[in-house]
Coordinates of C-alpha atoms in Angstrom, one line a residue:
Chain A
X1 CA 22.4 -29.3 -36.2
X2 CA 20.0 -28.6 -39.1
X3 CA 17.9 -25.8 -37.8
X4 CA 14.7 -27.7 -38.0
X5 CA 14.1 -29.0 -34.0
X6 CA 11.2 -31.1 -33.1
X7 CA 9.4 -32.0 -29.4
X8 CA 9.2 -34.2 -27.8
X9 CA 11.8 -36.8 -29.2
X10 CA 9.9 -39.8 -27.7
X11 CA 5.9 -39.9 -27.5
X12 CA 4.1 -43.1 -25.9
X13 CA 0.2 -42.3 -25.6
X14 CA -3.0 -44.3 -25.6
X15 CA -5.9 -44.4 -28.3
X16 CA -7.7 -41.7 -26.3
X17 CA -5.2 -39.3 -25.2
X18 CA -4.6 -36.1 -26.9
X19 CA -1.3 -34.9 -27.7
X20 CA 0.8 -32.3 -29.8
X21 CA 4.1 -32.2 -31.6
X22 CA 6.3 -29.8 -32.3
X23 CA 8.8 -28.6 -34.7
X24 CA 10.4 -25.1 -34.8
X25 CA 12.8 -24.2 -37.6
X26 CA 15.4 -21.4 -37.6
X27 CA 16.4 -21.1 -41.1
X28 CA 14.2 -18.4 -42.3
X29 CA 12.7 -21.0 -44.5
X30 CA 9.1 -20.0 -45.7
X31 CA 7.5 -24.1 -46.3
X32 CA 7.0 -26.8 -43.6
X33 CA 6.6 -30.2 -43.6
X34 CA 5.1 -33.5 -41.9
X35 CA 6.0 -36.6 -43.0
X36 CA 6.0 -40.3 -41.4
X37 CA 8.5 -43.1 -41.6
X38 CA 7.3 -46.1 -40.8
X39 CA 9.8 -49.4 -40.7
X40 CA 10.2 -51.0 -44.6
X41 CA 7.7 -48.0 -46.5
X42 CA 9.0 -45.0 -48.1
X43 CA 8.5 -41.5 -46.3
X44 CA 4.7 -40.4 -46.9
X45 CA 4.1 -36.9 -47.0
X46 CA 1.2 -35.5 -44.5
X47 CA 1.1 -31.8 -45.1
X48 CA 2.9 -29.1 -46.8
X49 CA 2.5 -25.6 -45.9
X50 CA 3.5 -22.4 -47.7
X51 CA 3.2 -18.7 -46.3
X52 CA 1.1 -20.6 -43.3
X53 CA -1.0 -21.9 -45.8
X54 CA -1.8 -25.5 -46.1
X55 CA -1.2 -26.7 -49.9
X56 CA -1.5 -30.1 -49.2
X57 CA -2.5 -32.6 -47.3
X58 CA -1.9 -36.2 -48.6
X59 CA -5.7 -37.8 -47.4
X60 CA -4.1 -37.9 -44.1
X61 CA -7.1 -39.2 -41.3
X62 CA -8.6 -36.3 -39.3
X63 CA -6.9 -37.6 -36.5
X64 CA -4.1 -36.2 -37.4
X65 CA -4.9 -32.2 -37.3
X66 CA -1.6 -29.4 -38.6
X67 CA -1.2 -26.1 -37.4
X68 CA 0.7 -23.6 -38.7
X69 CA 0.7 -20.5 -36.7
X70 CA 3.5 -18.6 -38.3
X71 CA 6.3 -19.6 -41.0
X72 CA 8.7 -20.5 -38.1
X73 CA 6.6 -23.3 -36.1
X74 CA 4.3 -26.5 -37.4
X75 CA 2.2 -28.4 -34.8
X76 CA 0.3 -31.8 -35.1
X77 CA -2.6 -32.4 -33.3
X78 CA -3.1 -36.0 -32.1
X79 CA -6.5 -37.3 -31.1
X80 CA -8.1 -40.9 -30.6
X81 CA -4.9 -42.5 -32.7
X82 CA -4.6 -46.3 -33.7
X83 CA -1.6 -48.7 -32.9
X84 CA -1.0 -48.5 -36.7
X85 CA 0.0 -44.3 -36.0
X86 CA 2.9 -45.8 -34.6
X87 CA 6.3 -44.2 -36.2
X88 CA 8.7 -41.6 -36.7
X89 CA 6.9 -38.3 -37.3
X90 CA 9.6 -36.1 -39.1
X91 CA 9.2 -32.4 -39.6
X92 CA 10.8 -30.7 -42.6
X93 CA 11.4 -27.2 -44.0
X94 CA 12.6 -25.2 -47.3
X95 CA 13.3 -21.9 -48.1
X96 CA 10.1 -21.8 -50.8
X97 CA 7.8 -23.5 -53.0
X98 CA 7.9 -23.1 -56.2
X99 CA 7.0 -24.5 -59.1
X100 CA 10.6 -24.1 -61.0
X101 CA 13.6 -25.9 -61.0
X102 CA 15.2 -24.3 -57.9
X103 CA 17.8 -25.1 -55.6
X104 CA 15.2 -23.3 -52.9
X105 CA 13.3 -26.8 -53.0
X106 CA 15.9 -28.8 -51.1
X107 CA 14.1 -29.9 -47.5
X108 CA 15.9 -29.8 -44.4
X109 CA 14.8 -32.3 -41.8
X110 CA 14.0 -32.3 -38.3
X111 CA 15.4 -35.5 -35.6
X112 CA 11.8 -36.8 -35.5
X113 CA 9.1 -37.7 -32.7
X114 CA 9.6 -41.9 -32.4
X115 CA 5.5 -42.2 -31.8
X116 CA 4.1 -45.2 -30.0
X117 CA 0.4 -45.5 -29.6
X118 CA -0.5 -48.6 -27.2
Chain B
X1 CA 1.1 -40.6 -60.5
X2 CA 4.5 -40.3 -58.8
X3 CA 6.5 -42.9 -57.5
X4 CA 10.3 -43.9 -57.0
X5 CA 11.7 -47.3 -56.9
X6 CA 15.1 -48.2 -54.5
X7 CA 16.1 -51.2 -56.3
X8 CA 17.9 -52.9 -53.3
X9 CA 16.6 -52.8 -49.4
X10 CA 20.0 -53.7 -48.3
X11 CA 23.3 -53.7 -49.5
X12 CA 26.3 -55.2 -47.6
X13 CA 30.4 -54.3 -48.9
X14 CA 33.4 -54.1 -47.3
X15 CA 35.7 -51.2 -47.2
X16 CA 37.3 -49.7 -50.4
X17 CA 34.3 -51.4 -52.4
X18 CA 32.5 -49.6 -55.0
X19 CA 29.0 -48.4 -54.7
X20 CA 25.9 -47.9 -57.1
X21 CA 22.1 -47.8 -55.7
X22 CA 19.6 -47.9 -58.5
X23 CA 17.1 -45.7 -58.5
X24 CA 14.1 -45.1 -61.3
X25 CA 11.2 -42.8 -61.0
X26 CA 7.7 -42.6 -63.0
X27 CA 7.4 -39.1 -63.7
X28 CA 6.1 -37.6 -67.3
X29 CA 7.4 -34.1 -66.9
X30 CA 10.1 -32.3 -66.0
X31 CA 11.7 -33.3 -62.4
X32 CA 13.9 -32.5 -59.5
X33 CA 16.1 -34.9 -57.9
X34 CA 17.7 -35.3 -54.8
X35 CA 19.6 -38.1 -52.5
X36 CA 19.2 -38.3 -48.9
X37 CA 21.2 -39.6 -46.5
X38 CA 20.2 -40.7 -42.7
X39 CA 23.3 -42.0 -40.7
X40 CA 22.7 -44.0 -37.4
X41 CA 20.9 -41.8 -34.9
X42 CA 21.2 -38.7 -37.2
X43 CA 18.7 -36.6 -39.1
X44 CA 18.1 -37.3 -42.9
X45 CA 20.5 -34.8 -44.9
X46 CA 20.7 -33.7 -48.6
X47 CA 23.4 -35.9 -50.1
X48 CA 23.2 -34.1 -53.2
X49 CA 21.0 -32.9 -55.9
X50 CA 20.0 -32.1 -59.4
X51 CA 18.0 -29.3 -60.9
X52 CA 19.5 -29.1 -64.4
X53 CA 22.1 -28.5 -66.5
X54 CA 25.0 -31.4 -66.3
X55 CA 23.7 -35.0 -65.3
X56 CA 26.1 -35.6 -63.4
X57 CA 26.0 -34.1 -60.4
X58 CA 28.3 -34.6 -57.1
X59 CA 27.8 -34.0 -53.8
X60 CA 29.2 -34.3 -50.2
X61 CA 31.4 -37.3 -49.1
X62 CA 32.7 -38.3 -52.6
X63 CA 28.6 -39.2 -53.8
X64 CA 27.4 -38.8 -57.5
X65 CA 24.8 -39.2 -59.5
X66 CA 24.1 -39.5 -63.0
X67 CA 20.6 -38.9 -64.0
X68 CA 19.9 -40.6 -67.1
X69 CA 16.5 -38.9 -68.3
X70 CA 15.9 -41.6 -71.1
X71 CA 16.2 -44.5 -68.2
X72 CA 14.1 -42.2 -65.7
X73 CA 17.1 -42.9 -63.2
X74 CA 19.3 -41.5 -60.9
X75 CA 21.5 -43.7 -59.7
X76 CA 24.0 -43.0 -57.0
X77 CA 27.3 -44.1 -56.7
X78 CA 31.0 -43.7 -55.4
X79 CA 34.3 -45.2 -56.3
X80 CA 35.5 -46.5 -52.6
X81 CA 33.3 -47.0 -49.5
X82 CA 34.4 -46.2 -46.0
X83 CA 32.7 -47.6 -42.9
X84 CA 31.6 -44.1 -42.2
X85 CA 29.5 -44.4 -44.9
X86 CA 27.2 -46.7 -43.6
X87 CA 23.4 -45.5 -43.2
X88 CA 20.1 -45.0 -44.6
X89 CA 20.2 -43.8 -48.4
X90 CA 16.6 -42.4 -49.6
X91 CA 16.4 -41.2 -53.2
X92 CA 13.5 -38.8 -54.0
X93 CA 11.9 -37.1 -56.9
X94 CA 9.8 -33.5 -56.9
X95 CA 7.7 -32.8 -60.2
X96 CA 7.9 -28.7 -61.2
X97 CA 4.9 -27.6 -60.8
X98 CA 3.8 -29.5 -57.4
X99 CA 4.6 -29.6 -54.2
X100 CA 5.1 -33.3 -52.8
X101 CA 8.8 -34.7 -53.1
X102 CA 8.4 -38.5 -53.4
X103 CA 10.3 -40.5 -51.5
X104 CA 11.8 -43.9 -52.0
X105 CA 11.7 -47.1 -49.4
X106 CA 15.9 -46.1 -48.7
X107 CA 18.3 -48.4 -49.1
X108 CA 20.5 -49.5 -46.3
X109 CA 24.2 -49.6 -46.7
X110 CA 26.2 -51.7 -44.1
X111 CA 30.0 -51.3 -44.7
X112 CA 32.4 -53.7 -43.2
X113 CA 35.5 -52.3 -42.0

């Protein structure tokens, strides 16, 4: 058990449905993460937030919308996806950002929502 | 830009082998470093780490890493493999300064018992 939990585990949807993950962290940690891991290509970075505020978002398609409502919880909002959005969605957390050489940097990784769009 | 390169997509050895998985980075400043490890059906986990001071850093499992800053590497390694040690090794690199880790494509380790 990491302390980072993500819903669901398993997502099937169609091109047109909307749907929304999850991922909850109970480490007190004050950034959050998105990534995807797709088969044979490194982990891609979506969005990093800090405080609840976005500092980055990797050109990620506007199909793909994060919320952060609080430092605890991170959402994705999925609308009108392509076949290709199939993959592991894996939510992350650390204790800060900073800018430093810190041991606050490590991440600590959520199981992951296995994603299939049909 | 960033990147990190995972010289081998798979690597196959039997028990009481010795391991090292080559890793370089393109970076121009100074850097964090980290291993990750993601065993069958678990999450991906800090292996180990380094920040500064000696380049040669150790971490869980009997795993260490020398970062060699004139090479840009950080290669991992350990003296004797066990079959528990097969899984998904991801090596990753944070600039100070930003905020994206960059990760490698992982390396899969299959160790025959």
């Amino acid at each position: 058990e990491t302390g980072v939990t993500q819903t669901p585990r398993h997502l099937v949807m169609g091109m047109t449905n909307k749907k929304s993950l999850k991922c909850e962290q109970h480490l007190g940690h004050n950034a959050m993460y998105w990534y995807k891991q797709s088969a044979k290509k490194p982990l891609e970075l979506m969005f990093v937030y800090s405080l609840e505020e976005r500092v980055e978002n990797n050109s990620v398609p506007s199909r793909f919308s994060p919320e952060c409502p609080n430092s605890s919880h991170l959402f994705l909002h999925l609308h009108t996806l392509q076949p290709e959005d199939s993959a592991l969605y894996l939510c992350a957390s650390s204790q800060e950002m900073t800018g430093l050489a810190s041991s606050t940097d490590t991440q600590y990784f959520g199981p992951g929502t296995r994603l299939t769009v049909l | 830009a960033q990147s990190v390169s995972q010289h081998n997509h798979h690597v196959i050895l039997s028990e009481a082998a010795s391991l090292e998985l080559g890793c370089n980075y393109s970076y121009g400043g100074t850097v964090n470093l980290f291993w990750y490890v993601q065993y069958p059906g678990q999450h991906l986990q800090l292996l180990l780490k380094y920040f500064s001071g000696d380049p040669l850093v150790k971490g869980i499992k009997g795993f260490e890493a020398e970062f060699i800053k004139s090479k840009f590497s950080f290669n991992l390694r350990k003296p004797s493999v066990q079959w528990s040690d097969t899984a998904e090794y991801f090596c990753a690199v944070k600039g100070t300064g930003g905020f994206k880790t960059i990760f490698g494509a992982g390396t899969r380790l299959f160790v025959k018992a």
